[in-house]
XYZ file of C-alpha atoms in Angstrom:
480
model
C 6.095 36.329 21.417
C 9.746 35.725 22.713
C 10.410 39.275 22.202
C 7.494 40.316 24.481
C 8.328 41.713 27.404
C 5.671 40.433 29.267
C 7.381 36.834 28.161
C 10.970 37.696 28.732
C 9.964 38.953 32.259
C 8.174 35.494 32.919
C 10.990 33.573 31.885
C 13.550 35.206 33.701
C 11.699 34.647 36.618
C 11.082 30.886 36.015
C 14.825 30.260 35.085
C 16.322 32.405 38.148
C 13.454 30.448 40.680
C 14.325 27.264 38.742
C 9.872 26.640 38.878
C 10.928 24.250 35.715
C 13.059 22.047 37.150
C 11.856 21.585 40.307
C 8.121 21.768 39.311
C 6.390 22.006 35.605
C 8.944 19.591 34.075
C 8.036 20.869 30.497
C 9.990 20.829 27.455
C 10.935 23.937 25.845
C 7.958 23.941 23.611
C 5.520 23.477 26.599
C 7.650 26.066 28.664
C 6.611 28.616 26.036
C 3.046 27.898 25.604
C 3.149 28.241 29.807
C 4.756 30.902 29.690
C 1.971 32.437 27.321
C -0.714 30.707 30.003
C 0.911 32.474 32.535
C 1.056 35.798 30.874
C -2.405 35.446 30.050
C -3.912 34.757 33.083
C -2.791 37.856 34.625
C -3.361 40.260 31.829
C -6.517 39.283 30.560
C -8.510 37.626 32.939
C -8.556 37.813 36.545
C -7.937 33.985 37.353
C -7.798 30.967 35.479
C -7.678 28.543 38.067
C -11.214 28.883 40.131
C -12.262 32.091 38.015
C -15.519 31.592 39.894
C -14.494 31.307 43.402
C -14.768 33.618 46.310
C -11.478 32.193 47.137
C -9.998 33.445 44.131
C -8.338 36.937 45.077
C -6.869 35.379 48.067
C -3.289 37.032 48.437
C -1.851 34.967 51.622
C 1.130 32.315 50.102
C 0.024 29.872 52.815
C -3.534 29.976 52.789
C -3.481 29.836 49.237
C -1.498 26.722 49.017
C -4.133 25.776 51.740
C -7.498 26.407 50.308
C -6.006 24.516 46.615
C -4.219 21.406 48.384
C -7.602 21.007 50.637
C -9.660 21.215 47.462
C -7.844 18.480 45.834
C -8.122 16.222 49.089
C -11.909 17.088 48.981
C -11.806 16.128 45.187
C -10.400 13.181 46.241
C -13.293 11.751 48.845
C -16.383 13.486 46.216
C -14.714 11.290 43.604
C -15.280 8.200 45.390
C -18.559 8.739 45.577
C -19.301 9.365 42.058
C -17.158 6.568 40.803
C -19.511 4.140 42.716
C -22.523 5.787 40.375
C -20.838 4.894 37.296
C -22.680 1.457 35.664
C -20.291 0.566 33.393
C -16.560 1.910 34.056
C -13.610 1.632 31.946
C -10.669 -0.493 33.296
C -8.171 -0.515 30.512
C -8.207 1.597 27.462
C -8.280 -0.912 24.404
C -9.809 1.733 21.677
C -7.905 3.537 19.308
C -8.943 6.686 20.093
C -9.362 8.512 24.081
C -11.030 11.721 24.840
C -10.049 14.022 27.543
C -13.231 16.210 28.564
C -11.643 19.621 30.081
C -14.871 21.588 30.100
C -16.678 21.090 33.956
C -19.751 22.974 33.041
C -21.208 21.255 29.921
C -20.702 18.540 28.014
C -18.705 19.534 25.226
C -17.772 16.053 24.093
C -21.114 14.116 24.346
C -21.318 13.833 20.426
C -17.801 12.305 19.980
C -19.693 8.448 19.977
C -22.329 10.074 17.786
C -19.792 11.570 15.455
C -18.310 8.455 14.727
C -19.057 5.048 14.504
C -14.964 4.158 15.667
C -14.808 3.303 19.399
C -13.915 5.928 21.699
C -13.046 5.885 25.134
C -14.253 8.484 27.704
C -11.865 9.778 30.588
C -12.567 12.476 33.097
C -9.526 13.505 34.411
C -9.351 14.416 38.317
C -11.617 17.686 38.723
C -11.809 20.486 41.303
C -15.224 21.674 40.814
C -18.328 18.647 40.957
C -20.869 20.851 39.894
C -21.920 18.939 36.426
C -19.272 16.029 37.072
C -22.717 13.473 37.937
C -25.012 14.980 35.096
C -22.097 13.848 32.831
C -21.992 10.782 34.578
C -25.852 10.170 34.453
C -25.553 11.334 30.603
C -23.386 8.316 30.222
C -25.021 5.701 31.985
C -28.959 6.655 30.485
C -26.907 5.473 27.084
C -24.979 2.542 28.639
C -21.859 3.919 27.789
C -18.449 2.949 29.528
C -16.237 5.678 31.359
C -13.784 6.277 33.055
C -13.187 8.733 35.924
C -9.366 9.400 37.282
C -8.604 10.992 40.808
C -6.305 12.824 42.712
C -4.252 10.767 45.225
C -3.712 11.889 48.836
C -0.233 10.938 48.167
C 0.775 13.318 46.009
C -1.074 16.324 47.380
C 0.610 15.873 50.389
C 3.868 15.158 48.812
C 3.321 18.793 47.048
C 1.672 20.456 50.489
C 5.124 19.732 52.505
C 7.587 20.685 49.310
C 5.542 23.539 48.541
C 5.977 24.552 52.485
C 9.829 23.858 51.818
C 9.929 25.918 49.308
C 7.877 28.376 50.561
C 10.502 30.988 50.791
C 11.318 31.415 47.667
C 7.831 30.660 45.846
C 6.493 33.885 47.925
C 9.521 35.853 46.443
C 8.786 34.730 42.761
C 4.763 35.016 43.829
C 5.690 38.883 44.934
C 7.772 39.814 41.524
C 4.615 38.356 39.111
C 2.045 40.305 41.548
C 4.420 43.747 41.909
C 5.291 43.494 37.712
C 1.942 42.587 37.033
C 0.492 45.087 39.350
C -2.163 42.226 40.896
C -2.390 40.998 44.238
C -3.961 37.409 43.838
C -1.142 35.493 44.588
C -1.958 33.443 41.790
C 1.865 31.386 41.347
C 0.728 28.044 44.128
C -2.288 27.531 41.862
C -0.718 27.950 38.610
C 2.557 25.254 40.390
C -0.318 23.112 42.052
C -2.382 22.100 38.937
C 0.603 21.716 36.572
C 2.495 19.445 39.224
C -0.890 17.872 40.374
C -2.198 16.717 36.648
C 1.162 15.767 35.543
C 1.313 13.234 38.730
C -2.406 12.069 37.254
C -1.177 11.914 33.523
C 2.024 10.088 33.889
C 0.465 7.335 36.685
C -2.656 7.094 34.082
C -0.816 6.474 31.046
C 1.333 3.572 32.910
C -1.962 1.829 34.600
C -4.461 2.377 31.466
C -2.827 2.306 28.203
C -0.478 -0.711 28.075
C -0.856 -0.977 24.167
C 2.128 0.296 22.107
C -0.172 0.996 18.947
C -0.578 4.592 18.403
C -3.972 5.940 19.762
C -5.002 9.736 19.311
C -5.968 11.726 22.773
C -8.848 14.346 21.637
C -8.616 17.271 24.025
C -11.514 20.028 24.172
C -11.447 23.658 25.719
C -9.727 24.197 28.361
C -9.321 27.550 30.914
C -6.636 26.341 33.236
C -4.841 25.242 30.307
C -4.331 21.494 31.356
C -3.711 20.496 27.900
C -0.428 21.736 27.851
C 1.029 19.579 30.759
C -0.944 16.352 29.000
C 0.239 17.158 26.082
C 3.968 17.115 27.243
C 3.585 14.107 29.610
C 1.799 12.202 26.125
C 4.555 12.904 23.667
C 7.396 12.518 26.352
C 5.673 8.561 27.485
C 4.120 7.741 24.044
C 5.871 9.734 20.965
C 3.376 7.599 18.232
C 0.577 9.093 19.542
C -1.328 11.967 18.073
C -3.263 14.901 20.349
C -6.088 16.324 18.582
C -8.146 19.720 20.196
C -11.562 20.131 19.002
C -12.857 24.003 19.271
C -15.936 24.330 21.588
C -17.231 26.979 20.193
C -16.932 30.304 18.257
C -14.657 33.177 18.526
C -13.321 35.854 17.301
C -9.690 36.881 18.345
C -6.854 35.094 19.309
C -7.510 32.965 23.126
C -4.792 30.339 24.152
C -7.976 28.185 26.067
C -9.625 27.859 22.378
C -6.812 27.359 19.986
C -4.643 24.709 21.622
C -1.217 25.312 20.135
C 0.202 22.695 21.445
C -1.963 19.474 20.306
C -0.540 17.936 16.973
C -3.982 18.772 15.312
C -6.743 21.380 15.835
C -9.886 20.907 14.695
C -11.804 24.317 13.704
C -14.949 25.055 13.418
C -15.122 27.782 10.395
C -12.477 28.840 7.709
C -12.758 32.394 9.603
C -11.318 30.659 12.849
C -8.900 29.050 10.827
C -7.400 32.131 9.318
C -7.153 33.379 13.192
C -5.297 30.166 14.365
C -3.012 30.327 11.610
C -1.975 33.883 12.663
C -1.171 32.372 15.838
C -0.142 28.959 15.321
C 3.599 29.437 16.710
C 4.636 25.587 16.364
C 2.792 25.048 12.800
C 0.418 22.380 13.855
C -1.964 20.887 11.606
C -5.194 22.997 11.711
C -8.257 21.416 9.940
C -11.706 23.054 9.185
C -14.340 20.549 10.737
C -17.239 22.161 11.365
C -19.935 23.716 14.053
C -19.100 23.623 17.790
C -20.411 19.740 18.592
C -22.580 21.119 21.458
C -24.350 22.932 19.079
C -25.942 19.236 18.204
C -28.475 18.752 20.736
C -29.947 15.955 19.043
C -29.297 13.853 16.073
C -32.151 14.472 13.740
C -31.026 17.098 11.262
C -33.778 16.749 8.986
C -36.704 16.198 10.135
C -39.591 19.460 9.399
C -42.287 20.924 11.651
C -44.616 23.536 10.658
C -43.449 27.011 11.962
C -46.658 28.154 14.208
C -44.486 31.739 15.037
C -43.642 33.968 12.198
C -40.415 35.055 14.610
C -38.585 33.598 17.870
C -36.523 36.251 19.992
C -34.018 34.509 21.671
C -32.927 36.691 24.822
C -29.568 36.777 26.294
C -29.007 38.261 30.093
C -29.747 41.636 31.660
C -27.307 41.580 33.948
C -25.319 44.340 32.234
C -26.373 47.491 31.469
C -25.126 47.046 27.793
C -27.291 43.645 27.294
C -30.317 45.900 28.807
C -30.030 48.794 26.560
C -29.565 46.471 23.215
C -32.912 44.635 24.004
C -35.026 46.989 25.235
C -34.541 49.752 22.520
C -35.129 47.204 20.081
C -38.404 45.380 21.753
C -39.927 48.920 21.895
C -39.074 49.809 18.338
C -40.718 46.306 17.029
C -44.397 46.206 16.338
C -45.703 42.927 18.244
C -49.197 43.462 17.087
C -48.517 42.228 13.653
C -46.554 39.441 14.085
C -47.123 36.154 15.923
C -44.176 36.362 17.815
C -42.381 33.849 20.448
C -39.729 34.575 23.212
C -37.636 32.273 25.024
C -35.103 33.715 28.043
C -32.171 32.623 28.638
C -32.272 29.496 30.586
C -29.400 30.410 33.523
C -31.082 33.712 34.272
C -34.746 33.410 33.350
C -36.185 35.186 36.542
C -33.947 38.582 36.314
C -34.334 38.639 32.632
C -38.287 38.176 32.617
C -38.568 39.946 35.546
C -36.801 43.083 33.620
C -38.292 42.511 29.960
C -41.552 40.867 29.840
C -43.082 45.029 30.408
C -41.410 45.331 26.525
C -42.344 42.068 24.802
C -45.884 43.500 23.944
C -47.894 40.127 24.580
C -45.775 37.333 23.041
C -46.006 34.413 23.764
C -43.634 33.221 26.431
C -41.612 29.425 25.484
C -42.199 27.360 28.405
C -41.259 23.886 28.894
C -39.756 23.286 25.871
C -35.963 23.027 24.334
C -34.278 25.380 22.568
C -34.940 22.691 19.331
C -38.612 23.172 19.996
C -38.795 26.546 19.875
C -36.280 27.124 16.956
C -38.719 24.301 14.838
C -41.885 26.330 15.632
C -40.649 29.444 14.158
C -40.240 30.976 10.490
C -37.146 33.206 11.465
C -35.156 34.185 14.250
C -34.001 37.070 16.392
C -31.044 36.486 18.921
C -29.128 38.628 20.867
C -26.291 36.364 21.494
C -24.030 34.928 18.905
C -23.899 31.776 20.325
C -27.505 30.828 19.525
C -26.774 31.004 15.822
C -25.876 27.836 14.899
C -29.121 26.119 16.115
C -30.957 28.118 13.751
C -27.887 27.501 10.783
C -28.903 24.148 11.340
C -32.365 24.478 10.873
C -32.020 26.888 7.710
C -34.233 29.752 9.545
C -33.277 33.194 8.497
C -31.831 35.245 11.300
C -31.147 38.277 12.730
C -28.207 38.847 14.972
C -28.310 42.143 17.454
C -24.855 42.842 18.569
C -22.909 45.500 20.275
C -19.806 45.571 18.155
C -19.714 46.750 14.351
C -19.948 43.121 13.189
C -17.189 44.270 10.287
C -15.081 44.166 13.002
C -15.142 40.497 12.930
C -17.069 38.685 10.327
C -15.956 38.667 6.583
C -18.986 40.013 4.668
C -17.485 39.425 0.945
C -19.826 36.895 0.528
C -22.866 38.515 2.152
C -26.489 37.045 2.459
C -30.387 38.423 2.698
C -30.735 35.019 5.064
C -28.069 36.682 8.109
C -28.126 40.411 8.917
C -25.442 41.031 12.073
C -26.221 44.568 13.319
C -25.418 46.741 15.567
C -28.418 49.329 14.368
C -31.088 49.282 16.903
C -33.230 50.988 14.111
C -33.452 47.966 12.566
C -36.481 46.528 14.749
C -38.839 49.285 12.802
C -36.485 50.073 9.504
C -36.126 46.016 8.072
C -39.389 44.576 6.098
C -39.864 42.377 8.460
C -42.734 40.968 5.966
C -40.011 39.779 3.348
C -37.701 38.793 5.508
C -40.357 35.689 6.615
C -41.872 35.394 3.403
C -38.432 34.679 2.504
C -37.524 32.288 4.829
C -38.548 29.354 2.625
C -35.485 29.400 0.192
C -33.056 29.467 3.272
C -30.488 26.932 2.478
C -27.125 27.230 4.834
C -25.176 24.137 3.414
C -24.575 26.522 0.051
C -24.631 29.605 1.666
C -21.046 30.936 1.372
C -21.360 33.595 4.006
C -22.789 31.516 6.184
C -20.041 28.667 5.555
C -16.838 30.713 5.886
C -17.909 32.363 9.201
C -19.664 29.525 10.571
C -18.555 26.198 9.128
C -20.442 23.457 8.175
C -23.685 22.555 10.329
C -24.828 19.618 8.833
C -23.697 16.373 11.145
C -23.428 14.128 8.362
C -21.488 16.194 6.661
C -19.445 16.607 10.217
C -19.164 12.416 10.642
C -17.776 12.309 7.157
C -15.395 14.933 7.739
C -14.445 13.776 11.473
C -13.595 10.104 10.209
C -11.690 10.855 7.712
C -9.231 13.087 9.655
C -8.905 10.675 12.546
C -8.371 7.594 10.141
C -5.402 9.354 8.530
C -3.710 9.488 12.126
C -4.370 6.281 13.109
């Protein structure tokens, strides 16, 4: 990667603007891993930082800097107000082990106490967005679980506001070379300085106040868009070298994305031996990369064995209509299947239930329609499965229901079908609503055993969560 232009471009422009030394304050291995954040964020995806705001493709220096500083003095007063919801909050940090939830939108690490029976503590680092921050919260305090919640101070975002104005000149030079080389015109250099500079100030004053023991503890570190990890990670092993950073994968994929595959934690935690083999492609400072298992959200509850009598011969799990793709894939197969024949149940996709049912309920020839009920539910009451998003696989992995996967993509493309099963057909054949004996394929769904299925396993991992607690303890025991 040093040899990539892209990179050597970057770099110049950090070392001629001196943005290290007067701002990130990263090591050489965290330099490079920026570097690669940086690269990333304007070659692949539009913005890291606020990828979902309106305010995203402003190009003004100064009312950049404005709109990101005022959002972190906003974060600031909203996280006063959910600290005072929080029934039993963390004041030191006495446990062995400390997670660091990145993801704002779910709860990626609500299993971790589940997983194992060692204590854990919880800290939500300072956040932008508040949108799930209090269902996390609430999540926490229905269990009587301790937590802690770290903030911004108005301090320091002033502090950065006036040298950020100081600096000004030259920042809108560097931010004008990334845009004009990178042909973009987001102005996206004061966020990428603001939450680097911002988080490390939150870090370093959190690791003095909370963590006063000099035993080793391990930080566990989940997915991550803006990247974050990469500043803890430096400000961890430059305050407390005995500790160990551990990332846990969220969930699956199937090339190469920094966000997913942490390379800068000490270990990562995978979820398949097929992920594996992509990390290790890509694993530029030779971490430790262990095979765990199944993304932990994918555990929505604890029982994992526990049987219900399938009242649906198949569930169709739905994904969005919004593009014109998703549209085509599901409504040339729901015209091709015969619904008269088969007692057949469809759930939509939670997040966009009215456009979707709105647009595909004219094509689900009289199903019945899941309503009210969890994605468990529905997965129980059925023999097999039909899902249009890869994502919904592991639920019915866990559950040992045969399935069938309708994707866009020649699945060759990405899954390794040496060891190939009759319990998991990936398509991209449309055909295959009226061309697969759909008869067999139920009648079969009996025998479906995943935890020896060795297609299933190498592409998927493990989905059994004793078989994950097991695994889990044993890898953190050997860092502690």
């Amino acid at each position: 990667m040093k040899n990539d232009k892209d990179y050597i471009f970057v770099r110049s422009l950090i070392d001629k603007y001196r943005l290290n030394e007067k701002y990130f304050h990263l090591d050489e291995k965290y330099l490079f891993s920026y570097i690669d954040r940086i690269v990333y964020e304007y070659r692949v995806m539009d913005t890291l930082t606020f990828v979902t705001s309106k305010w995203s493709r402003v190009s003004s220096y100064f009312l950049k800097v404005f709109i990101i500083l005022g959002g972190a003095f906003l974060s600031v007063i909203k996280t006063q107000k959910i600290k005072k919801s929080i029934a039993l909050a963390n004041t030191s940090f006495d446990s062995g082990i400390i997670a660091l939830p990145f993801a704002d939108n779910v709860m990626r690490m609500k299993r971790l106490r589940d997983l194992c029976d060692m204590d854990i503590d919880i800290c939500y680092h300072p956040h932008f967005h508040f949108q799930s921050l209090q269902k996390q919260i609430d999540y926490y305090n229905s269990r009587n679980e301790s937590v802690y919640l770290d903030y911004f101070r108005l301090s320091d975002t002033i502090d950065l506001a006036v040298k950020m104005l100081a600096d000004s000149h030259q920042l809108r030079k560097c931010s004008k070379e990334l845009d004009r080389y990178f042909n973009s015109n987001t102005c996206k250099l004061p966020g990428i300085v603001i939450v680097s500079v911002l988080y490390r100030q939150s870090m370093t004053r959190l690791l003095k106040r909370m963590v006063t023991s000099q035993t080793s503890k391990i930080w566990l570190m989940d997915f991550c868009f803006e990247l974050k990890y990469i500043t803890f990670n430096d400000v961890i092993h430059k305050q407390r070298p005995q500790d160990k950073t551990i990332h846990l994968q969220h969930g699956s994929f199937f090339t190469y994305q920094p966000a997913y595959c942490n390379p800068c934690c000490d270990i990562s935690l995978c979820c398949s031996p097929r992920e594996k083999d992509i990390i290790d492609q890509n694993n530029k400072y030779k971490s430790r990369i262990e095979y765990l298992g199944a993304p932990l959200q994918s555990f929505i509850d604890k029982s994992n064995i526990d049987k219900v009598e399938s009242s649906f011969d198949i569930l169709f799990l739905m994904t969005d209509t919004y593009s014109a793709e998703n549209k085509m894939l599901q409504t040339i197969f729901l015209k091709g299947f015969d619904f008269l024949r088969y007692k057949v149940l469809v759930r939509y996709r939670p997040a966009s239930r009215i456009d979707d049912e709105t647009y595909l309920s004219p094509f689900i020839g009289g199903a019945t329609v899941s309503n009210g009920t969890t994605l468990t539910d529905d997965v129980k009451s059925a023999k097999t499965i039909v899902s249009f998003s890869e994502d919904a696989l592991y639920i019915g992995l866990r559950y040992n229901k045969r399935i069938v996967v309708i994707c866009s993509e020649d699945p060759k493309e990405t899954y390794n079908f040496d060891n190939s099963t009759s319990n998991i057909i990936i398509t991209n054949h449309l055909s295959i609503s009226k061309s697969l004996d759909w008869d067999a394929f139920i009648e079969g769904a009996e025998e479906c055993d995943y935890n020896t299925d060795n297609f299933a396993l190498y592409n998927f991992g493990i989905n059994n969560f004793e078989q994950l607690r097991i695994r889990f303890k044993e890898i953190l025991t050997t860092c502690l």
